């Protein structure tokens, strides 16, 4: 085989790189030399690209060094383009700068604009917009013709560097009459992306409206609208989102599933559940079947006395035999429904669907699996429905499914114990279990360390029971952990000491409270 045969192999690797792509490429290169075929520049370029596509920039760099030392081949514009693309995977921008300087000093080939585009993209991936801008100056110095793609990559570099104003100024420059490079739809979409990241809804509106002006040579596409609508959603401008959805429904660019998901999310974020359901109905009338992600949003929002039944019916429609695979319920669907039912204190209904999820999972591995969020949802629902013992029971059942409780799980369990009236020896209810759980959280450390809210919940329960020793222990635990006591916590602490007949501690903690909250003039001694 000649160079073209080996080159074809490397190009195939670039399309679908195997896991050991670097090892295979080096094996083929050694084989070439062993049969007397010296790799040329095209072969080396294909090998570098294959390693780059396979995520192995170190191997790409080693092949580049072999090419640099070769006696029959030298790096060309394509080589530098491939190598700059590969270096975007490393974590050191200095390597990109060194290669760029090497490229500037090379005299063995004719520079091409694609090589500089790759340099701009590489600097942009590291958030170095100044270096990307310097590449543009180098392009002008070399008297190369920059393309729209060149400026699009510079704009993307500005966005990755959070220089959003620079991105908009570049768009303005491209639109000026003196500019030799005109923006295209990718330029517009990239500029809208800058608006999204900068939370600038009104600049996004201005850019979107400019594409709809008479005489504009750029026609917006669905990505243009979706990016603008996502910006409106992020900025809380739900009316702008619904207005432009209507424009799309009656215009040339028709909304897709993403469009409706964004608008429904925007409306729900503003608290308008009925409008969200109407948009859902419009979506169906326009021939689009809502997918699972959209239905999850609507089900989660069905948490009032007037809407919870619609959430349940939607879930039943999703799980009915023959329903589309794109709208089958997943774990988030169950979590959303259970959470919604918790807001209206429908624990028996939530229990039904939670048990259904567990039962279906036991029969089929393809069925949605309960997660820690599922257990948190049913625990939260039980707690809101004043089923505190059931809440704690679900917490204990997590171990059956090899699910590790998170901070929310522990917090719900502590709250259930603290408010429970279950006997645990004397008259302490579930207090001893609450303290056990807190100690377990402290033992796990890190983010699991209980916050002021958790300690306050337990302290209030201790106060009502008059367990002054537990109250003192909790306060000492907080001090050891560096957790700041709240005013409500001191109220529970003082109440516990009062009910326990420890007047000396009542005065001590009252004075501590006054000192902490700078009310020394009320000090009693």
Protein backbone atom coordinates (compact mmCIF):
# COMPACT_ATOMS: atom_id res chain seq x y z
CA UNK A 1 0.00 0.00 0.00
CA UNK A 2 1.08 3.58 -0.69
CA UNK A 3 0.50 6.78 1.28
CA UNK A 4 -3.04 7.12 -0.04
CA UNK A 5 -4.04 3.74 1.37
CA UNK A 6 -2.76 4.56 4.85
CA UNK A 7 -4.31 8.01 4.63
CA UNK A 8 -7.71 6.44 3.92
CA UNK A 9 -7.40 4.37 7.12
CA UNK A 10 -6.63 7.47 9.23
CA UNK A 11 -9.54 9.36 7.71
CA UNK A 12 -11.85 6.47 8.59
CA UNK A 13 -10.57 6.67 12.18
CA UNK A 14 -11.37 10.42 12.19
CA UNK A 15 -14.99 9.70 11.24
CA UNK A 16 -15.50 6.98 13.87
CA UNK A 17 -12.47 6.98 16.19
CA UNK A 18 -11.95 3.72 18.13
CA UNK A 19 -11.08 3.86 21.83
CA UNK A 20 -7.42 3.00 21.13
CA UNK A 21 -7.13 5.32 18.14
CA UNK A 22 -3.68 6.68 19.12
CA UNK A 23 -2.20 3.20 19.54
CA UNK A 24 -3.56 2.15 16.14
CA UNK A 25 -2.30 5.28 14.39
CA UNK A 26 1.23 4.82 15.73
CA UNK A 27 1.14 1.14 14.75
CA UNK A 28 0.23 2.06 11.17
CA UNK A 29 2.94 4.75 11.02
CA UNK A 30 5.56 2.22 12.17
CA UNK A 31 4.26 -0.26 9.61
CA UNK A 32 4.61 2.34 6.82
CA UNK A 33 8.23 2.94 7.64
CA UNK A 34 8.94 -0.80 7.99
CA UNK A 35 7.74 -1.44 4.42
CA UNK A 36 9.71 1.52 3.07
CA UNK A 37 6.85 3.98 2.65
CA UNK A 38 7.76 7.38 4.07
CA UNK A 39 4.65 9.25 5.34
CA UNK A 40 4.01 12.51 3.54
CA UNK A 41 2.33 15.63 4.91
CA UNK A 42 -1.17 14.45 3.93
CA UNK A 43 -0.71 11.23 5.91
CA UNK A 44 0.57 13.07 8.98
CA UNK A 45 -2.35 15.53 8.77
CA UNK A 46 -4.87 12.67 8.64
CA UNK A 47 -3.13 10.98 11.60
CA UNK A 48 -3.22 14.20 13.67
CA UNK A 49 -6.92 14.67 12.86
CA UNK A 50 -7.72 11.06 13.83
CA UNK A 51 -6.04 11.47 17.23
CA UNK A 52 -7.73 14.84 17.73
CA UNK A 53 -11.17 13.39 16.97
CA UNK A 54 -10.39 10.57 19.39
CA UNK A 55 -9.71 13.07 22.18
CA UNK A 56 -5.96 12.41 22.42
CA UNK A 57 -4.19 15.74 21.92
CA UNK A 58 -0.92 14.41 23.35
CA UNK A 59 -0.71 11.81 20.56
CA UNK A 60 -1.55 14.51 18.00
CA UNK A 61 1.30 16.65 19.34
CA UNK A 62 3.74 13.71 19.16
CA UNK A 63 2.81 13.09 15.51
CA UNK A 64 3.25 16.82 14.80
CA UNK A 65 6.76 16.62 16.27
CA UNK A 66 7.53 13.61 14.06
CA UNK A 67 6.39 15.63 11.04
CA UNK A 68 8.55 18.60 12.08
CA UNK A 69 11.59 16.30 12.21
CA UNK A 70 10.80 14.53 8.92
CA UNK A 71 13.25 14.95 6.03
CA UNK A 72 10.66 14.51 3.26
CA UNK A 73 7.62 16.39 4.62
CA UNK A 74 6.95 19.69 6.36
CA UNK A 75 3.90 21.04 8.23
CA UNK A 76 1.48 22.98 6.04
CA UNK A 77 -1.63 25.08 6.66
CA UNK A 78 -3.80 21.98 7.13
CA UNK A 79 -1.32 20.62 9.70
CA UNK A 80 -1.53 23.73 11.84
CA UNK A 81 -5.32 23.81 11.49
CA UNK A 82 -5.59 20.20 12.73
CA UNK A 83 -3.07 20.75 15.52
CA UNK A 84 -4.74 23.94 16.80
CA UNK A 85 -8.05 22.07 16.86
CA UNK A 86 -6.45 19.25 18.85
CA UNK A 87 -4.93 21.65 21.42
CA UNK A 88 -8.41 22.91 22.35
CA UNK A 89 -8.63 19.72 24.43
CA UNK A 90 -5.63 20.50 26.61
CA UNK A 91 -5.80 22.75 29.68
CA UNK A 92 -2.85 25.00 28.87
CA UNK A 93 -3.37 28.01 26.60
CA UNK A 94 0.40 28.53 26.47
CA UNK A 95 0.66 25.50 24.17
CA UNK A 96 -1.75 27.18 21.74
CA UNK A 97 0.24 30.43 21.92
CA UNK A 98 3.53 28.60 21.29
CA UNK A 99 2.09 26.78 18.28
CA UNK A 100 0.62 30.03 16.93
CA UNK A 101 4.03 31.75 17.19
CA UNK A 102 5.62 28.76 15.44
CA UNK A 103 2.99 29.08 12.72
CA UNK A 104 3.65 32.81 12.28
CA UNK A 105 7.33 32.16 11.76
CA UNK A 106 6.89 29.32 9.26
CA UNK A 107 7.85 30.12 5.65
CA UNK A 108 7.39 26.71 3.99
CA UNK A 109 3.72 27.05 3.03
CA UNK A 110 1.06 29.52 1.94
CA UNK A 111 -1.13 30.51 4.91
CA UNK A 112 -4.87 29.93 4.58
CA UNK A 113 -7.73 31.59 6.45
CA UNK A 114 -8.91 28.22 7.86
CA UNK A 115 -5.67 28.02 9.85
CA UNK A 116 -6.36 31.39 11.49
CA UNK A 117 -9.97 30.42 12.12
CA UNK A 118 -8.71 27.39 14.05
CA UNK A 119 -6.41 29.66 16.09
CA UNK A 120 -9.30 31.99 16.95
CA UNK A 121 -11.45 29.01 18.00
CA UNK A 122 -8.61 27.63 20.13
CA UNK A 123 -8.02 30.93 21.95
CA UNK A 124 -11.76 31.37 22.37
CA UNK A 125 -12.12 27.97 24.04
CA UNK A 126 -9.69 29.21 26.72
CA UNK A 127 -11.56 32.51 27.12
CA UNK A 128 -8.60 34.54 25.77
CA UNK A 129 -10.48 37.06 23.61
CA UNK A 130 -7.47 39.38 23.34
CA UNK A 131 -5.40 36.66 21.70
CA UNK A 132 -8.33 35.90 19.38
CA UNK A 133 -8.53 39.59 18.41
CA UNK A 134 -4.76 39.62 17.72
CA UNK A 135 -5.28 36.80 15.24
CA UNK A 136 -7.57 39.12 13.25
CA UNK A 137 -4.74 41.68 13.11
CA UNK A 138 -2.42 38.95 11.85
CA UNK A 139 -4.97 38.06 9.16
CA UNK A 140 -4.98 41.68 7.97
CA UNK A 141 -1.18 41.81 8.09
CA UNK A 142 -0.97 38.71 5.88
CA UNK A 143 -3.54 40.35 3.54
CA UNK A 144 -5.81 37.34 3.80
CA UNK A 145 -9.53 37.72 3.23
CA UNK A 146 -11.39 37.14 6.48
CA UNK A 147 -14.70 35.32 6.10
CA UNK A 148 -17.94 35.60 8.00
CA UNK A 149 -16.91 32.44 9.84
CA UNK A 150 -13.76 34.23 11.02
CA UNK A 151 -15.78 36.98 12.66
CA UNK A 152 -18.31 34.48 14.02
CA UNK A 153 -15.49 32.68 15.80
CA UNK A 154 -14.17 35.98 17.23
CA UNK A 155 -17.69 36.77 18.47
CA UNK A 156 -17.88 33.34 20.10
CA UNK A 157 -14.51 34.02 21.76
CA UNK A 158 -15.94 37.26 23.20
CA UNK A 159 -18.90 35.34 24.61
CA UNK A 160 -16.70 32.62 26.13
CA UNK A 161 -14.67 35.43 27.75
CA UNK A 162 -17.90 37.11 28.99
CA UNK A 163 -17.13 40.18 26.88
CA UNK A 164 -20.71 40.49 25.67
CA UNK A 165 -20.51 44.17 24.76
CA UNK A 166 -17.58 43.41 22.46
CA UNK A 167 -19.70 40.79 20.70
CA UNK A 168 -22.48 43.30 20.00
CA UNK A 169 -19.97 45.92 18.81
CA UNK A 170 -18.53 43.35 16.39
CA UNK A 171 -22.02 42.70 15.01
CA UNK A 172 -22.49 46.46 14.57
CA UNK A 173 -19.15 46.67 12.75
CA UNK A 174 -20.09 43.82 10.41
CA UNK A 175 -23.38 45.53 9.60
CA UNK A 176 -21.73 48.85 8.72
CA UNK A 177 -21.52 49.90 5.08
CA UNK A 178 -17.72 49.93 5.15
CA UNK A 179 -17.46 46.30 6.23
CA UNK A 180 -16.39 43.83 3.56
CA UNK A 181 -17.77 40.93 5.62
CA UNK A 182 -21.51 40.76 6.18
CA UNK A 183 -23.17 38.83 9.03
CA UNK A 184 -25.09 35.65 8.35
CA UNK A 185 -27.69 33.79 10.37
CA UNK A 186 -24.96 32.15 12.51
CA UNK A 187 -23.69 35.64 13.40
CA UNK A 188 -27.18 36.68 14.49
CA UNK A 189 -27.71 33.51 16.54
CA UNK A 190 -24.30 33.94 18.20
CA UNK A 191 -25.10 37.56 19.09
CA UNK A 192 -28.42 36.41 20.58
CA UNK A 193 -26.46 33.86 22.60
CA UNK A 194 -24.49 36.78 24.06
CA UNK A 195 -27.81 38.39 25.06
CA UNK A 196 -28.86 35.15 26.76
CA UNK A 197 -25.67 34.92 28.82
CA UNK A 198 -25.80 38.63 29.69
CA UNK A 199 -29.54 38.46 30.56
CA UNK A 200 -30.26 41.32 28.15
CA UNK A 201 -33.79 40.78 26.86
CA UNK A 202 -34.23 44.13 25.13
CA UNK A 203 -31.02 43.88 23.10
CA UNK A 204 -32.15 40.38 22.08
CA UNK A 205 -35.48 41.90 21.03
CA UNK A 206 -33.70 44.56 18.95
CA UNK A 207 -31.53 41.94 17.20
CA UNK A 208 -34.55 39.72 16.51
CA UNK A 209 -36.59 42.62 15.13
CA UNK A 210 -33.71 43.65 12.85
CA UNK A 211 -33.96 40.30 11.05
CA UNK A 212 -37.67 40.85 10.41
CA UNK A 213 -37.24 44.32 8.95
CA UNK A 214 -38.10 44.85 5.31
CA UNK A 215 -34.96 44.63 3.20
CA UNK A 216 -33.05 42.45 5.67
CA UNK A 217 -30.97 39.85 3.79
CA UNK A 218 -30.97 37.54 6.83
CA UNK A 219 -34.07 35.45 7.48
CA UNK A 220 -34.43 34.20 11.07
CA UNK A 221 -34.71 30.46 11.62
CA UNK A 222 -36.16 28.47 14.49
CA UNK A 223 -32.81 28.60 16.35
CA UNK A 224 -32.92 32.41 16.13
CA UNK A 225 -36.35 32.54 17.73
CA UNK A 226 -35.57 29.87 20.33
CA UNK A 227 -32.41 31.69 21.47
CA UNK A 228 -34.32 34.97 21.77
CA UNK A 229 -37.21 33.26 23.59
CA UNK A 230 -34.77 31.58 26.00
CA UNK A 231 -33.37 35.05 26.75
CA UNK A 232 -36.89 36.39 27.42
CA UNK A 233 -37.52 33.43 29.73
CA UNK A 234 -34.29 34.00 31.65
CA UNK A 235 -35.13 37.69 32.10
CA UNK A 236 -38.72 37.03 33.22
CA UNK A 237 -40.20 38.62 30.07
CA UNK A 238 -42.94 36.04 29.58
CA UNK A 239 -45.18 38.41 27.63
CA UNK A 240 -42.46 38.92 25.01
CA UNK A 241 -42.06 35.13 24.82
CA UNK A 242 -45.79 34.50 24.24
CA UNK A 243 -46.00 37.38 21.75
CA UNK A 244 -43.21 35.99 19.57
CA UNK A 245 -44.66 32.48 19.85
CA UNK A 246 -47.82 33.88 18.25
CA UNK A 247 -45.70 35.56 15.54
CA UNK A 248 -44.05 32.22 14.81
CA UNK A 249 -47.36 30.36 14.68
CA UNK A 250 -48.67 32.78 12.03
CA UNK A 251 -45.36 33.35 10.20
CA UNK A 252 -42.91 31.53 7.99
CA UNK A 253 -40.83 30.07 10.84
CA UNK A 254 -42.91 27.51 12.70
CA UNK A 255 -42.27 26.69 16.39
CA UNK A 256 -40.89 23.30 17.34
CA UNK A 257 -40.92 21.31 20.58
CA UNK A 258 -38.06 23.40 22.00
CA UNK A 259 -39.98 26.62 21.30
CA UNK A 260 -43.05 25.47 23.20
CA UNK A 261 -40.94 24.11 26.06
CA UNK A 262 -39.22 27.50 26.45
CA UNK A 263 -42.47 29.49 26.35
CA UNK A 264 -44.30 27.14 28.72
CA UNK A 265 -41.34 27.30 31.11
CA UNK A 266 -41.35 31.11 30.87
CA UNK A 267 -45.07 31.33 31.64
CA UNK A 268 -44.83 28.87 34.53
CA UNK A 269 -41.87 30.79 35.95
CA UNK A 270 -44.19 33.82 36.12
CA UNK A 271 -46.83 31.73 37.90
CA UNK A 272 -49.43 31.67 35.12
CA UNK A 273 -50.44 28.01 35.12
CA UNK A 274 -53.67 28.39 33.17
CA UNK A 275 -51.87 30.22 30.34
CA UNK A 276 -49.27 27.43 30.26
CA UNK A 277 -51.99 24.83 29.80
CA UNK A 278 -53.56 26.91 27.00
CA UNK A 279 -50.19 27.03 25.21
CA UNK A 280 -50.01 23.25 25.64
CA UNK A 281 -53.42 22.97 23.92
CA UNK A 282 -52.26 25.31 21.12
CA UNK A 283 -49.24 23.10 20.60
CA UNK A 284 -51.47 20.09 20.03
CA UNK A 285 -53.74 22.02 17.66
CA UNK A 286 -50.66 22.92 15.63
CA UNK A 287 -49.88 19.25 15.14
CA UNK A 288 -47.08 18.86 17.71
CA UNK A 289 -47.36 16.18 20.38
CA UNK A 290 -45.90 17.43 23.71
CA UNK A 291 -42.86 15.46 24.80
CA UNK A 292 -42.02 14.21 28.28
CA UNK A 293 -39.95 17.28 29.26
CA UNK A 294 -42.83 19.68 28.54
CA UNK A 295 -45.41 17.50 30.28
CA UNK A 296 -43.15 17.21 33.32
CA UNK A 297 -43.16 21.01 33.63
CA UNK A 298 -46.94 21.15 33.42
CA UNK A 299 -47.48 18.30 35.88
CA UNK A 300 -45.12 19.87 38.40
CA UNK A 301 -47.06 23.14 38.12
CA UNK A 302 -50.43 21.37 38.70
CA UNK A 303 -50.26 21.97 42.44
CA UNK A 304 -53.48 23.84 43.20
CA UNK A 305 -56.93 22.56 44.09
CA UNK A 306 -58.13 23.46 40.59
CA UNK A 307 -55.30 21.92 38.58
CA UNK A 308 -53.98 18.83 40.39
CA UNK A 309 -56.54 16.55 38.72
CA UNK A 310 -55.35 17.68 35.29
CA UNK A 311 -51.82 16.77 36.30
CA UNK A 312 -53.00 13.28 37.26
CA UNK A 313 -54.93 12.87 33.98
CA UNK A 314 -51.91 13.99 31.99
CA UNK A 315 -49.79 11.39 33.77
CA UNK A 316 -52.36 8.68 33.03
CA UNK A 317 -52.38 9.70 29.35
CA UNK A 318 -48.59 9.49 29.25
CA UNK A 319 -48.48 6.01 30.81
CA UNK A 320 -51.44 4.60 28.85
CA UNK A 321 -50.71 1.65 26.52
CA UNK A 322 -50.07 2.83 22.99
CA UNK A 323 -48.86 6.31 23.96
CA UNK A 324 -45.92 7.73 22.02
CA UNK A 325 -42.43 6.83 23.24
CA UNK A 326 -41.54 10.54 23.23
CA UNK A 327 -44.10 11.19 25.98
CA UNK A 328 -43.60 8.14 28.19
CA UNK A 329 -43.17 9.05 31.89
CA UNK A 330 -39.66 9.03 33.32
CA UNK A 331 -38.37 9.40 36.87
CA UNK A 332 -38.85 13.18 36.75
CA UNK A 333 -42.49 12.69 35.73
CA UNK A 334 -43.17 10.68 38.88
CA UNK A 335 -41.23 13.19 41.00
CA UNK A 336 -43.17 16.10 39.48
CA UNK A 337 -46.54 14.46 40.09
CA UNK A 338 -45.74 13.48 43.67
CA UNK A 339 -44.45 16.99 44.44
CA UNK A 340 -47.57 18.56 42.91
CA UNK A 341 -49.82 16.29 44.99
CA UNK A 342 -47.88 17.26 48.09
CA UNK A 343 -48.88 20.92 47.66
CA UNK A 344 -52.56 19.97 47.87
CA UNK A 345 -51.92 17.42 50.65
CA UNK A 346 -53.03 14.42 48.57
CA UNK A 347 -50.71 11.90 50.19
CA UNK A 348 -52.85 8.79 49.45
CA UNK A 349 -52.86 9.64 45.71
CA UNK A 350 -49.11 10.34 45.77
CA UNK A 351 -48.56 7.05 47.62
CA UNK A 352 -50.45 5.20 44.87
CA UNK A 353 -48.16 6.51 42.13
CA UNK A 354 -44.99 6.04 44.15
CA UNK A 355 -45.88 2.41 44.83
CA UNK A 356 -46.78 2.01 41.15
CA UNK A 357 -43.34 3.24 40.15
CA UNK A 358 -41.62 0.82 42.53
CA UNK A 359 -43.83 -2.08 41.38
CA UNK A 360 -43.20 -1.45 37.66
CA UNK A 361 -39.47 -1.16 38.26
CA UNK A 362 -39.45 -4.53 40.05
CA UNK A 363 -41.07 -6.13 36.99
CA UNK A 364 -38.98 -4.42 34.30
CA UNK A 365 -35.51 -2.87 34.28
CA UNK A 366 -36.61 -0.54 31.48
CA UNK A 367 -39.20 1.13 33.72
CA UNK A 368 -38.29 4.42 35.44
CA UNK A 369 -36.25 3.85 38.57
CA UNK A 370 -36.91 5.70 41.83
CA UNK A 371 -34.18 8.17 42.68
CA UNK A 372 -33.29 10.16 45.77
CA UNK A 373 -35.53 12.94 44.39
CA UNK A 374 -38.44 10.47 44.22
CA UNK A 375 -38.03 9.63 47.90
CA UNK A 376 -37.63 13.30 48.78
CA UNK A 377 -40.85 14.06 46.91
CA UNK A 378 -42.91 11.42 48.73
CA UNK A 379 -41.33 12.39 52.07
CA UNK A 380 -42.17 16.05 51.43
CA UNK A 381 -45.74 15.10 50.47
CA UNK A 382 -46.16 13.00 53.62
CA UNK A 383 -44.80 15.84 55.76
CA UNK A 384 -47.13 18.43 54.20
CA UNK A 385 -50.04 16.03 54.75
CA UNK A 386 -48.97 15.64 58.41
CA UNK A 387 -48.10 11.95 57.87
CA UNK A 388 -44.85 12.30 59.81
CA UNK A 389 -44.39 8.63 60.62
CA UNK A 390 -44.80 7.78 56.91
CA UNK A 391 -42.23 10.42 56.04
CA UNK A 392 -39.71 8.78 58.34
CA UNK A 393 -40.67 5.34 57.01
CA UNK A 394 -39.80 6.43 53.44
CA UNK A 395 -36.48 7.76 54.70
CA UNK A 396 -35.68 4.34 56.17
CA UNK A 397 -36.75 2.57 52.94
CA UNK A 398 -34.11 4.36 50.88
CA UNK A 399 -31.53 1.77 51.91
CA UNK A 400 -33.70 -0.99 50.37
CA UNK A 401 -33.04 0.55 46.94
CA UNK A 402 -29.37 1.32 47.59
CA UNK A 403 -30.15 5.05 47.42
CA UNK A 404 -27.95 7.40 49.43
CA UNK A 405 -29.89 10.18 51.21
CA UNK A 406 -28.89 13.73 50.31
CA UNK A 407 -29.09 16.88 52.44
CA UNK A 408 -32.79 17.37 51.62
CA UNK A 409 -33.58 13.79 52.68
CA UNK A 410 -31.91 14.28 56.06
CA UNK A 411 -33.59 17.66 56.57
CA UNK A 412 -37.07 16.22 55.88
CA UNK A 413 -36.42 13.28 58.18
CA UNK A 414 -35.23 15.55 61.00
CA UNK A 415 -38.30 17.76 60.57
CA UNK A 416 -40.61 14.73 60.64
CA UNK A 417 -38.96 13.41 63.82
CA UNK A 418 -38.97 16.79 65.54
CA UNK A 419 -42.68 17.32 64.88
CA UNK A 420 -43.70 13.73 65.56
CA UNK A 421 -45.49 12.60 68.69
CA UNK A 422 -44.21 9.04 68.54
CA UNK A 423 -43.07 7.76 71.91
CA UNK A 424 -39.43 6.90 72.25
CA UNK A 425 -39.12 5.89 75.84
CA UNK A 426 -40.41 8.73 77.97
CA UNK A 427 -42.27 11.76 76.64
CA UNK A 428 -39.77 12.92 74.06
CA UNK A 429 -41.68 11.75 70.95
CA UNK A 430 -39.33 11.36 67.95
CA UNK A 431 -36.77 13.74 69.43
CA UNK A 432 -34.09 11.15 70.11
CA UNK A 433 -34.28 9.94 66.49
CA UNK A 434 -33.99 13.54 65.26
CA UNK A 435 -30.81 14.00 67.30
CA UNK A 436 -29.45 10.70 65.95
CA UNK A 437 -30.01 11.86 62.37
CA UNK A 438 -28.33 15.20 63.09
CA UNK A 439 -25.31 13.37 64.50
CA UNK A 440 -25.22 11.22 61.34
CA UNK A 441 -25.23 14.39 59.21
CA UNK A 442 -22.40 15.86 61.27
CA UNK A 443 -20.43 12.63 60.85
CA UNK A 444 -20.76 12.81 57.06
CA UNK A 445 -19.49 16.40 57.12
CA UNK A 446 -19.12 18.79 54.20
CA UNK A 447 -22.43 19.87 52.71
CA UNK A 448 -24.25 17.47 55.02
CA UNK A 449 -23.51 19.56 58.13
CA UNK A 450 -26.94 20.75 59.37
CA UNK A 451 -27.70 24.42 58.83
CA UNK A 452 -29.40 26.85 61.21
CA UNK A 453 -32.87 25.95 59.90
CA UNK A 454 -32.45 22.24 60.78
CA UNK A 455 -31.16 22.99 64.27
CA UNK A 456 -33.96 25.53 64.84
CA UNK A 457 -36.64 22.97 63.89
CA UNK A 458 -35.26 20.49 66.41
CA UNK A 459 -34.78 23.15 69.09
CA UNK A 460 -38.43 24.24 68.83
CA UNK A 461 -39.49 20.64 69.45
CA UNK A 462 -37.10 20.38 72.39
CA UNK A 463 -38.50 23.60 73.82
CA UNK A 464 -42.06 22.26 73.87
CA UNK A 465 -40.90 19.09 75.63
CA UNK A 466 -38.76 20.89 78.22
CA UNK A 467 -35.71 18.70 77.47
CA UNK A 468 -33.19 21.28 78.67
CA UNK A 469 -30.17 18.94 78.55
CA UNK A 470 -30.84 18.09 74.88
CA UNK A 471 -31.21 21.82 74.18
CA UNK A 472 -27.83 22.58 75.77
CA UNK A 473 -26.21 19.73 73.83
CA UNK A 474 -27.66 20.99 70.53
CA UNK A 475 -26.39 24.52 71.19
CA UNK A 476 -22.90 23.19 71.99
CA UNK A 477 -22.96 21.09 68.81
CA UNK A 478 -23.80 24.21 66.79
CA UNK A 479 -20.94 26.15 68.35
CA UNK A 480 -18.52 23.31 67.60
CA UNK A 481 -19.64 23.31 63.96
CA UNK A 482 -19.57 27.09 63.64
CA UNK A 483 -23.31 27.31 62.84
CA UNK A 484 -24.87 30.66 63.81
CA UNK A 485 -27.92 30.31 66.14
CA UNK A 486 -31.10 32.13 65.05
CA UNK A 487 -33.50 34.12 67.23
CA UNK A 488 -36.10 31.35 66.96
CA UNK A 489 -33.50 28.83 68.09
CA UNK A 490 -32.79 30.89 71.24
CA UNK A 491 -36.54 31.04 71.87
CA UNK A 492 -36.72 27.24 71.82
CA UNK A 493 -33.60 26.96 73.97
CA UNK A 494 -34.93 29.34 76.63
CA UNK A 495 -38.35 27.65 76.57
CA UNK A 496 -36.72 24.24 77.13
CA UNK A 497 -34.77 25.55 80.13
CA UNK A 498 -37.91 27.27 81.45
CA UNK A 499 -40.06 24.13 81.21
CA UNK A 500 -37.21 22.09 82.68
CA UNK A 501 -36.98 24.36 85.73
CA UNK A 502 -33.46 25.61 85.01
CA UNK A 503 -33.92 29.33 85.77
CA UNK A 504 -30.18 29.89 85.94
CA UNK A 505 -29.82 28.72 82.33
CA UNK A 506 -32.80 30.85 81.28
CA UNK A 507 -31.01 34.00 82.50
CA UNK A 508 -27.67 32.88 81.04
CA UNK A 509 -29.00 32.22 77.55
CA UNK A 510 -31.23 35.30 77.62
CA UNK A 511 -28.17 37.46 78.25
CA UNK A 512 -26.21 35.57 75.56
CA UNK A 513 -29.04 36.25 73.14
CA UNK A 514 -29.08 39.98 73.96
CA UNK A 515 -25.31 40.24 73.52
CA UNK A 516 -25.39 38.37 70.22
CA UNK A 517 -28.12 40.57 68.78
CA UNK A 518 -26.72 43.80 70.31
CA UNK A 519 -29.55 44.49 72.74
CA UNK A 520 -27.36 44.86 75.85
CA UNK A 521 -29.63 47.56 77.31
CA UNK A 522 -32.21 44.81 78.02
CA UNK A 523 -29.64 42.72 79.93
CA UNK A 524 -30.91 41.16 83.16
CA UNK A 525 -28.57 39.77 85.79
